[in-house]
Amino acid sequence: MLFNSPAPRNPIDNETVVSHPHVRIDGPLKVSGQARYAYEYNDEIPNAAYGFILGAGIATGSIRSIDTNAAESAPGVLLVLTYKNAPKQGDDGSPQLQGADIKHYDQAIAFVVAETFEQARAAARLIKIEYTKSKGAFDLNAVKDTGSMTRAAADTHMGDFQKAFSTAAASVDVTYTTPNQSHSMMEPHASIAKWDGDKLTVYMAHQIIHSAQANIADTFGIPQDNVRVVSAYIGGGFGSKLVVYADPILAAMAARQLGRPVKVALTRPQIYNHTTHRAATIQRLRLGAGPDGRLTAVGHQVWCGNQPGHGPENAAAQTKLLYPGDNRWIETRLSELDLPIGAAMRAPGEAAGLLALECAMDELAEKLNIDPVELRIRNDIQYDPEVGPSRPFSTRKLVQCMQTGAERFGWSKRNPKPGQVRNGEWLVGIGVAAAIRNNPVRPSGARATIDRNGILTIETQQTDIGTGSYTILAMIGAEMLGLPVDSVRVKLGDSDFPEAAGSGGSFGANSSSTGVYYTCSALRDEIVRRSGLNTTDVSFSDGSVISQGRSIRLADIAGDAGISAEEKAEFGDLQKKFAQAAFGAHFAEVGVDIATGEIRVRRMLSVCAAGRIINPMTARSQCLGGMTMGIGAALMEECIVDKRYGYFVNHDLAEYQVPVHADIPDLDVVFLDEVDDQSSPIRAKGIGELGICGVGAAVANAVYNACGVRVRDYPLTMDKII
Ligand code: MOS
């Protein structure tokens, strides 16, 4: 079904189940260890051999010699793959071991398979390698002006920026830097591969099933239908599991050669250099405003680096949408870097971009002597500033988010002069930032079956990366069929199910819910048809279909054979006609230790407007997670680049700092009432990335308000405050 005009009134609007908080239906399976993750299919695959990936010990150059003799004769070893004996693979997939060239540190250069993990790991250490090193570029600052690679984002040049900026009543010209960051999700990437004749099954951790399936098929040059991908439970993704790395490919390659299943998990240290990361940026913000605070000049230049063939950290993307200003100069420049590959990490682009933009707005507010909340309110715009009123926002409640947040947080008590509020050894400050995250949608299908016990089963490729997909899809099914949630079974993350959006880009919940909605609509139609009831005035409740006083149980209509329906949601051009985004306002209070510069977040509040909130409980958790990651981005997260050798030095969770419980005090989330008729029949918007957008800037602005030190180089560590 095509969604291409404003959503009509429909059963979701009843909100019998939807919009009420619901605990995760997969929670008991998870806490009792019954939810199986990729590496845990021991019953189905009892005879798997263990693989260990050996990564390159240099960043750029080539392998001069590789001696695998000792490894091959080590105890338990079944196979050692290197570029010398690996089969040729397709460039469209994720080919591994295709030559002696090294493109980045910890790139897979050998794969050892043995009877046990320990044997494979021990044997990998017996491989003797000699490298020919070549000079690499590892320092963004040094290469930023070397020119651009072609995949940079589109520039905006509107009006006469130079003139508007130089004649503005108040202006700021400030440069912010954001570091490389690692997803550091809990579950490391893992795969088990098994061949049955020419059919390959891969249990792996991937956010989008059909894209993993296509990638693996292309790598091996086999039909997509011959590859089954299963990612039923996923221990976090944050974008890291949008990419196919070496684990499924090498496992499948070795499994085919050995005629035996092979399993492999990346080690925690391998996550940092073997997989992708959020790439560092340098961002120059030039903002100019009239005396009323209204922006007249919006300048945002972004410099970043990546491997050839990979894109930029699109940090200016939201600057194009968030604020008005007739004169605009927005540019992204991408230079070649030989660090590990930069790619999407939660709110790719906007998370890093808003760290800079929303602090620059704070700096501008101070210059204008206008309250930072008031400055955002004065710069509200209800349409896409680069297109004009012909492209309105479908909904935009940023002003309401700001006002509600200011009221609830006690913003009026803020002393605008930094360094004035003292509490014992702490200087205390509060800060604000705006949040915006686009609301994309993707095609998404599902199958729904009602059985003779009145149980509804929903099957779809949609994944749940810890976000709550299982639960919201059960809620949609329950609402549509008039069932309690515990009469709905949800099966996810298997390429045998109808193709679905998957989890990424904040499109998962809205898209997959729409797919399940259309599927359940079709199922309702079929149930009504078979019931013989009058088709006007039909409703579904209490496990029955009801029309004009007659009620028939769904279980009775389903009969022994059950009734199934399959549908796919597709989306027309409403995303072009309307700018669609979720909005939020983040408030943070911090304490800065007067002696040490230690920063402690004391409390935070996010007020969000993100369309209909399908499950307020899991949506809240999404925002809390985003806010927590925002604290990390503001205060601690950074992959430290060794500029001599080109790798991330702090490659484990002991040294790559993320917030822990003691770093996360009183966090609160408020959702404004909102429905978006243009977003989908569910009237929902994505929420997965909104929570991280801007939140780090609110923390940094609070630090400035507390102590008067403006740090423009993230993360704000103690050494930069003192
Ligand atoms: Mo997201 S970075 O699209 O998982």
XYZ file of C-alpha atoms and ligand atoms in Angstrom:
726
model
C 0.000 0.000 0.000
C 1.177 3.453 -0.898
C 1.026 6.188 1.724
C 0.838 9.375 -0.281
C -1.816 11.621 1.210
C -2.600 12.766 4.753
C -3.479 9.847 6.980
C -7.216 9.191 7.257
C -8.748 8.444 10.620
C -8.022 4.793 11.359
C -8.090 2.228 14.181
C -4.700 3.337 15.533
C -6.380 6.609 16.533
C -8.479 4.703 19.067
C -5.352 4.468 21.233
C -6.746 1.551 23.181
C -3.275 -0.020 23.324
C -1.084 2.377 21.362
C 0.251 5.414 23.248
C -0.012 3.587 26.586
C 3.265 2.564 28.234
C 4.027 -1.110 27.732
C 6.953 -3.145 29.069
C 9.079 -4.936 26.506
C 7.457 -8.191 25.449
C 10.940 -9.621 24.853
C 12.152 -8.507 28.284
C 11.650 -11.848 30.089
C 13.472 -13.692 27.283
C 16.369 -11.295 27.555
C 16.787 -11.315 31.299
C 16.465 -15.115 31.451
C 19.032 -15.679 28.714
C 16.545 -17.210 26.301
C 16.741 -14.477 23.676
C 19.501 -15.724 21.463
C 22.051 -13.405 19.914
C 24.041 -14.226 16.780
C 26.826 -16.115 18.525
C 24.451 -18.235 20.601
C 22.856 -20.642 18.107
C 24.531 -23.647 19.659
C 21.537 -25.989 19.451
C 20.853 -25.428 15.755
C 24.570 -25.442 14.898
C 26.170 -27.899 17.330
C 29.294 -28.607 15.314
C 30.627 -25.156 14.535
C 34.351 -24.563 14.312
C 35.744 -21.318 15.729
C 37.319 -18.562 13.699
C 39.661 -15.814 14.788
C 40.322 -12.742 12.671
C 43.873 -11.449 12.562
C 44.033 -7.726 11.854
C 46.745 -5.689 10.203
C 49.394 -4.247 12.509
C 50.000 -1.261 10.253
C 47.649 1.344 8.792
C 48.971 1.769 5.259
C 51.208 -0.297 3.034
C 51.237 -3.929 2.078
C 52.109 -7.399 3.240
C 55.593 -8.287 2.030
C 55.500 -11.814 3.346
C 53.110 -13.891 5.400
C 54.140 -17.231 6.852
C 51.273 -19.391 8.111
C 53.183 -22.682 8.513
C 53.385 -22.622 12.288
C 49.738 -21.617 12.568
C 48.589 -24.370 10.243
C 50.320 -27.040 12.283
C 49.200 -25.654 15.644
C 46.856 -27.801 17.759
C 43.267 -27.957 16.564
C 43.743 -25.747 13.525
C 41.536 -26.628 10.563
C 42.179 -23.818 8.119
C 44.154 -20.625 7.700
C 42.934 -18.163 5.096
C 44.999 -15.259 3.793
C 44.957 -13.294 0.549
C 47.049 -16.088 -0.942
C 44.325 -18.728 -0.750
C 41.076 -16.792 -0.367
C 38.659 -17.011 -3.302
C 37.963 -14.020 -5.514
C 34.905 -12.064 -4.363
C 32.619 -9.390 -5.750
C 33.505 -5.742 -5.253
C 29.859 -4.811 -4.648
C 29.805 -6.802 -1.445
C 32.326 -6.778 1.391
C 35.225 -8.732 -0.137
C 37.930 -9.914 2.272
C 41.550 -11.004 1.835
C 41.689 -9.883 -1.796
C 45.296 -8.742 -1.894
C 48.384 -7.691 -0.015
C 47.353 -4.038 0.323
C 46.574 -2.613 3.747
C 44.072 0.247 3.798
C 43.680 0.661 7.548
C 44.849 -0.664 10.866
C 43.196 -3.928 11.975
C 41.887 -4.658 8.490
C 41.424 -8.455 8.330
C 44.561 -10.061 6.896
C 44.144 -13.670 8.019
C 41.436 -15.955 9.331
C 42.300 -18.929 11.483
C 39.724 -21.665 12.071
C 40.183 -24.267 14.786
C 38.252 -26.632 17.013
C 38.154 -24.067 19.829
C 38.313 -20.314 20.088
C 41.468 -20.480 22.182
C 43.223 -22.661 19.608
C 42.263 -20.300 16.790
C 43.450 -17.263 18.716
C 46.710 -18.909 19.766
C 47.439 -20.029 16.212
C 46.734 -16.556 14.823
C 49.605 -15.288 16.969
C 51.971 -17.729 15.243
C 51.471 -16.101 11.849
C 54.622 -14.247 10.860
C 54.105 -11.123 8.802
C 56.491 -8.654 7.250
C 55.044 -5.390 6.052
C 56.131 -2.732 3.640
C 54.855 0.431 5.245
C 53.830 3.475 3.301
C 53.177 6.936 4.574
C 49.600 7.560 5.542
C 47.501 10.605 6.414
C 46.131 10.372 9.939
C 45.762 13.960 11.085
C 42.565 15.707 10.005
C 43.946 19.100 10.888
C 46.936 18.541 8.615
C 44.945 17.377 5.583
C 41.797 19.462 5.901
C 42.785 21.874 3.143
C 44.270 19.301 0.789
C 41.182 19.361 -1.356
C 37.979 17.514 -1.501
C 36.978 14.032 -2.378
C 33.886 13.941 -4.508
C 31.401 12.445 -2.087
C 31.059 15.542 0.059
C 27.548 16.857 0.793
C 25.948 19.554 -1.360
C 26.862 23.145 -0.560
C 24.400 25.955 0.082
C 25.249 29.447 -1.079
C 22.244 31.759 -0.725
C 22.014 35.545 -0.771
C 25.080 37.640 -0.023
C 26.552 35.894 2.967
C 29.734 37.960 3.266
C 27.880 41.236 3.293
C 25.170 40.070 5.681
C 27.719 38.592 8.042
C 30.018 41.610 8.064
C 27.150 44.063 8.631
C 25.249 42.024 11.245
C 24.378 43.764 14.509
C 25.974 40.860 16.354
C 27.996 37.966 15.086
C 30.158 35.040 16.099
C 32.931 33.383 14.116
C 33.953 30.309 16.039
C 35.552 26.958 15.247
C 34.560 23.788 17.040
C 36.123 20.359 16.771
C 34.508 17.009 17.458
C 36.525 13.809 17.852
C 36.289 10.326 16.393
C 33.809 8.313 18.433
C 33.077 4.626 18.691
C 29.618 3.047 18.794
C 30.804 0.740 21.588
C 27.514 -1.173 21.606
C 27.298 -4.027 24.106
C 27.204 -6.991 21.715
C 30.291 -7.265 19.535
C 29.676 -8.206 15.904
C 29.402 -11.961 15.531
C 28.440 -14.476 12.869
C 27.762 -18.172 12.456
C 27.768 -19.380 8.839
C 26.460 -22.697 7.593
C 26.090 -24.069 4.075
C 23.492 -26.583 2.952
C 24.540 -27.326 -0.618
C 24.556 -23.943 -2.308
C 22.369 -22.323 0.356
C 24.034 -20.210 2.991
C 22.561 -19.352 6.383
C 24.225 -16.625 8.426
C 23.254 -15.809 11.998
C 24.694 -12.369 12.489
C 24.148 -9.009 14.120
C 22.846 -6.622 11.493
C 20.380 -3.741 11.595
C 18.893 -4.169 8.111
C 18.327 -7.769 7.068
C 17.816 -7.360 3.322
C 20.865 -5.150 2.960
C 23.075 -7.712 4.744
C 21.558 -10.451 2.604
C 22.260 -8.551 -0.639
C 25.775 -7.661 0.471
C 26.701 -11.255 1.321
C 25.153 -12.559 -1.903
C 27.112 -9.988 -3.933
C 30.326 -10.855 -2.112
C 30.048 -14.511 -3.063
C 28.373 -13.933 -6.420
C 25.358 -16.047 -5.526
C 21.622 -15.305 -5.816
C 20.172 -13.368 -2.906
C 17.592 -16.110 -2.403
C 20.414 -18.505 -1.573
C 21.382 -16.450 1.468
C 19.356 -16.498 4.659
C 20.249 -13.892 7.278
C 18.976 -14.131 10.845
C 19.372 -11.307 13.388
C 16.568 -12.051 15.808
C 18.100 -10.263 18.797
C 20.763 -7.595 18.594
C 22.697 -6.149 21.483
C 22.821 -2.560 20.318
C 23.814 -1.134 16.976
C 23.993 2.666 16.855
C 24.818 2.322 13.146
C 27.782 0.013 13.612
C 25.650 -2.898 12.471
C 24.572 -1.218 9.244
C 27.831 -2.421 7.723
C 28.945 -5.943 6.781
C 32.445 -6.426 8.174
C 34.771 -9.398 7.859
C 33.008 -11.698 10.335
C 30.115 -13.075 8.224
C 32.198 -13.156 5.051
C 35.159 -15.022 6.514
C 32.886 -17.370 8.453
C 30.994 -18.226 5.259
C 34.178 -18.562 3.216
C 35.726 -20.949 5.705
C 32.489 -22.872 6.272
C 32.234 -23.586 2.559
C 35.823 -24.725 2.361
C 35.601 -26.920 5.474
C 32.123 -28.283 4.823
C 31.360 -27.362 8.420
C 29.722 -24.383 10.146
C 32.063 -21.679 11.401
C 31.420 -19.081 14.070
C 33.353 -15.930 14.811
C 32.961 -12.917 17.052
C 35.009 -9.759 16.963
C 36.873 -9.154 20.166
C 36.105 -5.917 21.981
C 39.409 -4.306 20.910
C 38.663 -5.189 17.279
C 35.474 -3.090 17.410
C 37.495 0.116 17.497
C 39.841 -0.240 14.531
C 38.372 -3.055 12.454
C 34.823 -1.635 12.293
C 33.553 1.863 11.601
C 33.338 4.941 13.800
C 31.891 8.456 13.805
C 34.555 10.547 12.118
C 36.063 13.670 13.618
C 35.089 17.094 12.331
C 36.367 20.644 12.282
C 33.492 23.099 12.056
C 33.562 26.849 11.540
C 30.337 28.603 12.470
C 29.681 32.142 11.384
C 26.347 33.426 12.595
C 25.079 36.965 12.201
C 21.871 38.457 13.567
C 19.965 41.721 13.699
C 19.452 43.525 17.012
C 16.194 41.586 17.403
C 18.173 38.357 17.360
C 16.750 37.188 14.066
C 19.484 35.428 12.066
C 20.535 37.182 8.880
C 23.672 35.177 8.078
C 24.117 31.440 8.611
C 27.559 30.080 7.845
C 28.650 26.529 8.625
C 31.761 24.969 7.126
C 32.658 21.375 7.903
C 35.949 19.614 7.300
C 36.277 15.900 7.714
C 38.217 12.964 6.369
C 37.615 9.402 5.281
C 38.930 6.556 3.188
C 38.398 6.898 -0.575
C 34.913 5.760 -1.548
C 33.383 6.729 1.786
C 31.353 9.805 2.622
C 31.674 12.768 4.951
C 30.382 13.296 8.452
C 27.477 15.404 7.260
C 27.581 17.820 10.156
C 25.976 20.806 8.431
C 22.887 18.910 7.272
C 20.636 20.137 10.073
C 21.926 23.691 9.791
C 20.144 23.748 6.453
C 16.808 23.136 8.165
C 16.876 24.399 11.716
C 17.091 28.172 11.483
C 16.054 30.949 9.095
C 18.439 33.449 7.534
C 18.356 34.740 3.958
C 22.121 34.652 3.534
C 23.648 31.231 3.897
C 27.071 29.702 3.351
C 27.122 26.005 4.148
C 29.917 23.782 2.901
C 31.281 20.328 3.618
C 34.797 19.354 2.588
C 36.156 15.838 2.651
C 39.825 14.911 2.573
C 41.461 11.533 2.322
C 42.469 9.972 5.624
C 43.929 6.523 6.212
C 42.270 5.916 9.562
C 39.663 3.150 9.883
C 36.487 3.812 7.898
C 34.181 6.546 9.170
C 30.479 5.777 8.810
C 27.086 6.267 10.407
C 26.866 6.443 14.173
C 23.656 7.425 15.967
C 22.447 10.679 14.379
C 25.285 10.705 11.842
C 26.003 14.288 10.884
C 23.527 16.036 13.113
C 24.950 14.780 16.407
C 28.354 16.286 15.621
C 26.874 19.286 13.812
C 24.567 20.328 16.632
C 27.438 20.069 19.131
C 28.886 23.036 17.251
C 25.826 24.929 15.987
C 23.983 24.902 19.301
C 27.014 26.209 21.177
C 27.539 28.902 18.563
C 23.915 29.933 19.129
C 24.685 30.184 22.840
C 27.663 32.388 22.046
C 25.508 34.538 19.783
C 22.842 34.886 22.472
C 25.438 36.254 24.855
C 26.673 38.777 22.267
C 23.107 39.901 21.620
C 22.287 39.926 25.308
C 19.244 37.818 24.523
C 18.261 34.789 26.568
C 19.307 31.573 24.727
C 15.780 30.092 24.930
C 14.331 33.328 23.633
C 16.878 33.412 20.794
C 15.695 29.995 19.556
C 12.074 31.090 19.824
C 12.728 34.259 17.833
C 14.403 32.139 15.172
C 11.610 29.674 14.692
C 10.622 28.991 11.110
C 7.736 26.814 9.991
C 9.145 25.931 6.575
C 12.359 24.667 4.997
C 14.540 27.815 4.999
C 16.344 26.817 1.816
C 13.184 26.094 -0.195
C 10.713 28.590 1.205
C 7.065 28.487 2.297
C 6.226 26.004 -0.476
C 7.848 23.307 1.682
C 6.390 23.649 5.171
C 7.336 21.430 8.054
C 4.640 18.791 8.503
C 4.749 19.696 12.182
C 7.336 21.696 14.099
C 6.857 22.327 17.786
C 10.345 23.501 18.672
C 8.973 26.656 20.318
C 6.587 24.632 22.477
C 9.447 22.274 23.412
C 11.550 25.262 24.471
C 8.741 26.885 26.454
C 7.628 23.713 28.189
C 11.207 22.784 28.997
C 12.103 26.239 30.316
C 9.061 26.197 32.580
C 9.672 22.696 33.932
C 13.411 23.070 34.342
C 13.240 26.382 36.185
C 15.102 28.214 33.442
C 13.972 31.611 34.708
C 16.280 31.160 37.721
C 19.348 30.998 35.464
C 21.889 33.732 36.037
C 22.978 34.763 32.529
C 26.347 35.888 33.851
C 28.741 32.897 34.038
C 30.480 31.849 37.224
C 27.978 33.349 39.643
C 26.344 30.331 41.248
C 28.368 28.498 43.866
C 27.406 25.382 45.787
C 30.255 24.325 48.059
C 33.209 23.380 45.879
C 31.010 23.467 42.757
C 30.238 26.212 40.298
C 26.766 25.483 38.991
C 25.342 26.387 35.587
C 22.508 25.514 33.270
C 22.387 25.342 29.498
C 19.968 24.724 26.676
C 20.144 23.431 23.122
C 17.699 22.663 20.347
C 17.304 19.222 18.809
C 16.201 18.349 15.301
C 16.258 14.966 13.588
C 14.790 14.177 10.204
C 11.999 11.665 9.942
C 12.760 9.465 6.932
C 10.699 6.413 6.010
C 11.530 3.253 4.101
C 9.375 0.556 2.477
C 8.420 -2.080 4.996
C 6.420 -5.273 4.723
C 4.963 -7.837 7.093
C 2.867 -10.980 7.268
C 0.133 -11.408 9.871
C -1.697 -14.602 10.757
C -4.616 -15.143 13.105
C -4.947 -18.726 14.317
C -7.674 -20.878 15.801
C -6.678 -19.859 19.314
C -7.124 -16.227 18.457
C -3.379 -15.625 18.550
C -2.027 -13.075 16.093
C 1.473 -13.744 14.741
C 3.386 -10.986 12.995
C 6.431 -11.832 10.916
C 8.694 -9.214 9.395
C 12.378 -8.652 8.651
C 12.254 -5.598 10.921
C 14.977 -5.774 13.562
C 15.040 -4.822 17.230
C 18.435 -3.472 18.227
C 17.315 -2.937 21.792
C 14.916 -0.185 20.819
C 11.574 -1.909 21.400
C 10.490 -2.972 17.892
C 9.073 -6.256 19.186
C 6.838 -4.404 21.598
C 5.547 -1.612 19.367
C 4.720 -4.027 16.538
C 2.774 -6.202 18.993
C 0.953 -3.062 20.137
C 0.057 -2.072 16.568
C -1.200 -5.604 15.885
C -3.195 -5.629 19.109
C -4.773 -2.245 18.359
C -5.716 -3.275 14.836
C -7.253 -6.650 15.725
C -8.801 -5.711 19.046
C -6.588 -8.084 21.018
C -4.614 -7.792 24.229
C -0.877 -7.438 23.601
C -0.193 -10.852 25.100
C -2.260 -12.443 22.322
C 0.256 -11.191 19.761
C 3.474 -13.006 18.843
C 6.138 -11.044 16.975
C 8.880 -12.684 14.943
C 11.630 -10.425 13.645
C 14.990 -10.300 11.983
C 14.871 -13.186 9.492
C 15.239 -12.835 5.730
C 12.595 -15.544 5.319
C 10.042 -12.983 6.513
C 8.698 -10.123 4.353
C 11.296 -7.454 3.612
C 11.206 -4.540 6.035
C 12.859 -1.216 6.730
C 15.157 -2.467 9.445
C 16.693 -0.267 12.114
C 18.569 2.824 11.050
C 18.207 6.527 10.445
C 15.312 6.749 12.913
C 13.093 5.208 10.216
C 12.515 1.824 11.861
C 9.543 2.345 14.136
C 7.419 4.537 11.885
C 8.119 2.514 8.730
C 7.728 -0.959 10.178
C 4.631 0.040 12.163
C 3.101 1.265 8.937
C 3.923 -2.047 7.282
C 2.240 -3.926 10.116
C -0.694 -1.501 10.014
C -1.351 -2.141 6.310
C -0.882 -5.874 6.805
C -3.364 -5.927 9.683
C -5.794 -3.795 7.648
C -5.686 -6.450 4.941
C -6.150 -9.154 7.557
C -9.154 -7.314 9.004
C -10.708 -7.112 5.530
C -10.241 -10.830 5.007
C -11.685 -11.649 8.441
C -14.734 -9.484 7.755
C -15.183 -11.066 4.330
C -15.118 -14.552 5.807
C -17.334 -13.609 8.749
C -20.310 -12.867 6.563
C -20.957 -9.770 8.667
C -22.246 -6.581 7.193
C -19.127 -4.699 6.134
C -20.301 -1.295 7.282
C -19.781 -0.301 10.888
C -17.296 -3.051 11.761
C -15.121 -2.968 14.827
C -12.614 -5.299 16.423
C -12.476 -5.701 20.169
C -12.070 -8.337 22.887
C -10.877 -10.924 20.386
C -13.994 -10.572 18.261
C -15.197 -8.777 15.174
C -18.417 -6.891 15.778
C -20.978 -5.426 13.418
C -24.416 -4.101 14.195
C -24.665 -5.932 17.495
C -23.390 -9.237 16.138
C -20.073 -10.462 17.461
C -17.971 -13.376 16.183
C -14.765 -14.569 17.786
C -11.657 -14.218 15.607
C -10.588 -17.703 16.693
C -13.789 -19.155 15.224
C -13.399 -17.338 11.922
C -9.736 -18.352 11.668
C -10.530 -22.064 11.990
C -7.839 -24.726 11.834
C -6.184 -23.255 8.751
C -5.882 -19.751 10.187
C -6.013 -16.608 8.082
C -2.951 -14.754 6.805
C -2.333 -11.498 5.055
C 0.802 -9.915 3.685
C 1.266 -6.276 2.742
C 4.014 -3.785 2.208
C 4.022 -0.117 3.102
C 5.498 2.216 0.537
C 5.816 5.942 0.818
C 5.165 8.527 -1.884
C 6.404 12.073 -2.090
C 5.044 13.548 1.148
C 8.638 13.703 2.334
C 9.380 16.049 -0.550
C 6.299 18.191 -0.090
C 6.838 18.548 3.646
C 10.009 18.885 5.618
C 9.571 16.156 8.206
C 11.537 16.147 11.403
C 11.204 15.560 15.105
C 12.155 18.397 17.456
C 13.297 18.753 21.000
C 14.723 21.070 23.620
C 17.464 19.835 25.930
C 18.202 21.390 29.298
C 21.200 20.512 31.437
C 22.509 21.549 34.840
C 26.144 20.852 35.642
C 28.548 21.418 38.452
C 32.187 22.295 37.743
C 34.643 21.643 40.556
C 36.347 24.920 41.363
C 39.677 23.230 42.115
C 39.938 20.360 39.650
C 37.696 21.314 36.749
C 35.786 18.071 37.128
C 32.375 18.327 35.507
C 29.348 16.495 36.899
C 25.980 16.593 35.192
C 23.418 17.206 37.949
C 20.128 16.964 36.068
C 18.794 17.027 32.548
C 15.446 17.383 30.840
C 14.500 16.745 27.228
C 11.168 17.886 25.870
C 10.407 16.206 22.558
C 7.776 16.571 19.860
C 8.010 13.515 17.672
C 4.525 12.763 16.397
C 2.479 10.041 18.029
C 4.489 8.180 20.631
C 3.607 4.525 20.048
C 5.021 3.257 23.337
C 5.874 6.027 25.812
C 7.967 3.607 27.865
C 10.381 2.462 25.148
C 10.364 5.900 23.511
C 11.427 7.394 26.822
C 14.205 4.820 27.060
C 15.359 5.792 23.569
C 15.617 9.415 24.631
C 17.350 8.567 27.902
C 19.868 6.522 25.915
C 20.417 9.391 23.510
C 20.862 11.846 26.371
C 23.350 9.477 28.006
C 25.310 9.255 24.773
C 25.148 13.052 24.607
C 26.780 13.283 28.041
C 29.454 10.957 26.667
C 29.943 13.127 23.596
C 30.176 16.280 25.682
C 32.464 15.070 28.426
C 34.360 11.877 27.680
C 34.052 10.000 24.388
C 37.020 10.175 22.045
C 38.999 7.691 20.003
C 42.542 8.940 20.463
C 44.444 8.907 17.174
C 48.051 7.821 17.214
C 49.170 10.169 14.464
C 52.412 8.249 13.941
C 50.898 4.844 13.340
C 47.344 5.699 12.322
C 45.159 3.821 14.740
C 42.856 4.417 17.670
C 44.889 3.828 20.776
C 42.114 3.453 23.343
C 40.480 0.372 21.904
C 38.545 -1.099 24.799
C 35.901 -0.012 27.293
C 38.485 0.600 29.983
C 40.018 3.397 27.960
C 37.238 4.514 25.628
C 35.163 6.269 28.246
C 31.378 6.134 28.117
C 29.018 7.379 30.813
C 28.304 4.900 33.584
C 25.563 5.069 36.186
C 27.466 7.475 38.389
C 27.690 9.886 35.444
C 23.954 9.875 34.804
C 21.938 11.654 37.462
C 18.341 12.758 37.302
C 17.289 12.569 33.638
C 13.754 13.322 32.555
C 11.906 13.162 29.240
C 8.632 14.821 28.312
C 6.773 14.193 25.055
C 4.465 16.879 23.785
C 1.124 15.783 22.394
C 1.545 15.634 18.665
C 0.288 13.666 15.711
C 1.722 14.086 12.239
C -0.813 13.352 9.499
C 1.868 13.551 6.805
C 4.326 11.097 8.337
C 2.367 7.829 8.132
C -1.009 6.291 9.042
C 0.501 5.859 12.505
C 1.166 9.640 12.608
C 4.449 8.858 14.370
C 7.996 10.046 13.809
C 11.374 8.518 14.476
C 12.688 8.925 17.998
C 15.868 6.821 18.014
C 18.293 9.620 17.283
C 16.482 12.747 18.502
C 17.696 12.245 22.068
C 21.374 12.591 21.177
C 20.896 15.565 18.854
C 22.065 18.760 20.530
C 22.194 17.342 24.016
C 25.979 17.551 24.312
C 25.769 21.238 23.419
C 23.309 21.793 26.268
C 25.896 20.278 28.608
C 28.712 22.394 27.143
C 26.572 25.531 27.397
C 25.839 24.676 31.025
C 29.576 24.312 31.662
C 30.130 27.792 30.240
C 27.322 29.196 32.356
C 28.816 27.520 35.405
C 32.427 28.604 35.095
C 32.809 30.995 32.166
C 35.177 28.719 30.244
C 34.104 28.145 26.638
C 35.710 24.941 25.411
C 35.308 24.483 21.665
C 37.182 21.219 21.424
C 35.089 18.192 22.407
C 35.116 16.332 24.699
C 35.234 18.849 27.576
C 37.786 17.140 29.769
C 39.191 18.537 32.989
C 42.488 19.599 31.425
C 40.657 21.951 29.051
C 38.672 23.607 31.851
C 41.504 24.379 34.261
Mo 21.689 4.654 12.697
S 23.480 5.609 12.711
O 21.146 4.858 11.117
O 21.825 3.118 13.297
